[in-house]
XYZ file of C-alpha atoms in Angstrom:
154
model
C 156.284 121.123 138.058
C 155.346 118.063 140.058
C 157.660 115.384 138.667
C 157.444 111.709 139.497
C 160.816 109.970 139.251
C 161.096 106.190 139.571
C 157.615 106.126 141.120
C 158.281 108.848 143.715
C 156.459 112.189 143.698
C 159.345 114.616 144.175
C 157.186 117.402 145.623
C 155.702 115.051 148.249
C 159.176 113.759 149.067
C 160.625 117.269 149.430
C 157.774 118.227 151.734
C 158.244 115.120 153.856
C 162.018 115.610 154.049
C 161.458 119.157 155.302
C 158.955 118.032 157.940
C 160.012 114.603 159.261
C 162.558 112.659 157.166
C 162.344 109.604 159.426
C 158.724 109.067 158.326
C 159.187 109.456 154.569
C 159.561 105.751 153.802
C 156.153 105.189 155.402
C 154.315 108.221 154.046
C 155.649 109.010 150.568
C 153.993 106.671 148.064
C 156.500 104.619 146.103
C 159.539 105.687 148.138
C 160.076 102.399 149.977
C 159.838 100.434 146.725
C 162.205 102.854 144.986
C 164.780 102.609 147.793
C 164.529 98.816 147.826
C 165.139 98.733 144.067
C 168.126 101.124 144.494
C 166.773 103.610 141.986
C 167.083 107.393 141.932
C 164.458 108.337 144.508
C 165.296 111.927 145.443
C 166.315 114.182 142.587
C 166.936 117.073 144.986
C 170.125 115.281 146.061
C 171.327 114.458 142.563
C 174.647 115.793 141.426
C 175.256 117.339 138.040
C 175.131 115.175 134.952
C 178.509 114.358 133.444
C 177.844 116.747 130.588
C 177.329 119.645 133.014
C 180.226 118.680 135.260
C 183.717 120.059 135.173
C 185.776 118.704 132.288
C 187.348 115.367 133.097
C 191.131 115.378 133.174
C 193.334 112.528 131.975
C 194.561 111.824 135.498
C 193.206 112.083 139.005
C 193.448 115.466 140.651
C 191.594 114.357 143.772
C 193.661 112.063 145.969
C 192.251 109.188 148.027
C 192.949 111.282 151.122
C 190.881 114.144 149.714
C 188.029 111.740 148.880
C 188.282 110.460 152.455
C 187.976 114.003 153.831
C 185.116 114.888 151.440
C 183.218 111.833 152.676
C 183.922 112.534 156.336
C 182.745 116.124 156.021
C 179.677 115.451 153.880
C 178.353 112.527 155.944
C 179.547 113.541 159.420
C 181.882 110.626 160.146
C 185.466 110.505 161.384
C 187.919 110.548 158.496
C 189.935 107.695 160.012
C 186.812 105.522 159.725
C 186.509 106.128 155.943
C 188.291 103.748 153.590
C 188.930 104.781 149.968
C 190.010 102.667 147.024
C 189.896 102.780 143.234
C 187.150 100.840 141.473
C 185.926 100.843 137.879
C 182.428 102.069 137.048
C 181.656 98.617 135.623
C 182.672 96.885 138.864
C 180.731 99.382 140.974
C 177.610 99.008 138.827
C 177.825 95.232 139.157
C 178.330 95.299 142.942
C 175.838 98.069 143.749
C 173.199 97.408 141.118
C 173.537 100.947 139.757
C 173.746 102.188 136.182
C 176.469 104.820 136.408
C 178.090 103.366 133.311
C 175.154 104.517 131.199
C 176.032 108.149 131.981
C 179.729 108.070 132.709
C 181.049 105.153 130.651
C 182.204 101.858 132.097
C 185.920 102.549 131.683
C 186.119 105.363 134.234
C 187.895 104.612 137.498
C 186.144 105.931 140.601
C 187.101 106.592 144.183
C 184.924 104.311 146.316
C 184.668 105.536 149.919
C 183.100 103.229 152.507
C 182.553 103.383 156.225
C 180.811 101.170 158.759
C 180.384 104.197 161.051
C 177.001 105.819 161.523
C 176.551 108.423 158.784
C 174.245 111.426 158.512
C 172.878 113.110 155.402
C 173.694 116.787 154.981
C 170.081 117.872 155.474
C 168.950 115.565 158.268
C 169.397 114.483 161.849
C 168.899 110.744 161.343
C 172.039 108.619 161.411
C 172.353 105.480 159.314
C 174.663 102.493 159.866
C 177.372 102.742 157.244
C 177.831 104.492 153.934
C 179.115 104.131 150.425
C 180.135 107.203 148.424
C 181.535 107.266 144.895
C 183.552 110.172 143.493
C 184.981 111.168 140.124
C 188.754 111.289 140.810
C 189.239 114.064 138.257
C 186.755 116.553 139.726
C 185.859 115.261 143.193
C 182.180 115.289 142.179
C 180.000 112.924 144.208
C 178.457 110.532 141.689
C 176.499 108.207 143.950
C 175.972 107.615 147.649
C 174.040 105.193 149.799
C 173.503 105.598 153.520
C 172.509 102.736 155.787
C 174.710 100.177 154.136
C 177.942 98.918 155.558
C 178.183 96.191 152.924
C 181.709 95.613 151.761
C 182.653 95.763 148.089
C 185.053 93.128 146.802
C-alpha cells in the first residue's frame, strides 16, 4: 500500500529516509509543506493510538525524572539538559499547533520535555537544534515530538 498522509507519499519518504535523510525535505514532494504546517508527515514514526495503548491509570506512574531519561536516551542528549514539566493537552495543542486533544482528550495532563541541546532522531545521523517531546504520564508513551525547535513553551 502506497499511502499519502498529509500530502506526503509515505513510501517515497521511507525510501529517502533510508538513503539520505538530510535531503528528504528537498526531494520528497509535499514534505516541506507538511513540516511547515506541523502535520503528521512520517507515519513510520507514529506511536500507537490511544485506543491501542496501555490502559491509562488514574495517576502518573512515570515520574518527571523518568520522562527526562526517556527523552535523553531517545534523542541522544544529556539528561541534565532536558527540562520536564506538566502541561495540559489543551495548552500544548494551543502552543504547538497540534491536535492531540482530538485523540487523547483535552483534560489529560502531559509531561512536556524540552531541550535546547542538539538532538538526534533514533534512525538518523543528523542533529537538530533543540527538541520538544510529549509523554503520557500514565504509560510513558511518546505522544508527539518535534526536533529542530528550541522554542520555549509558556
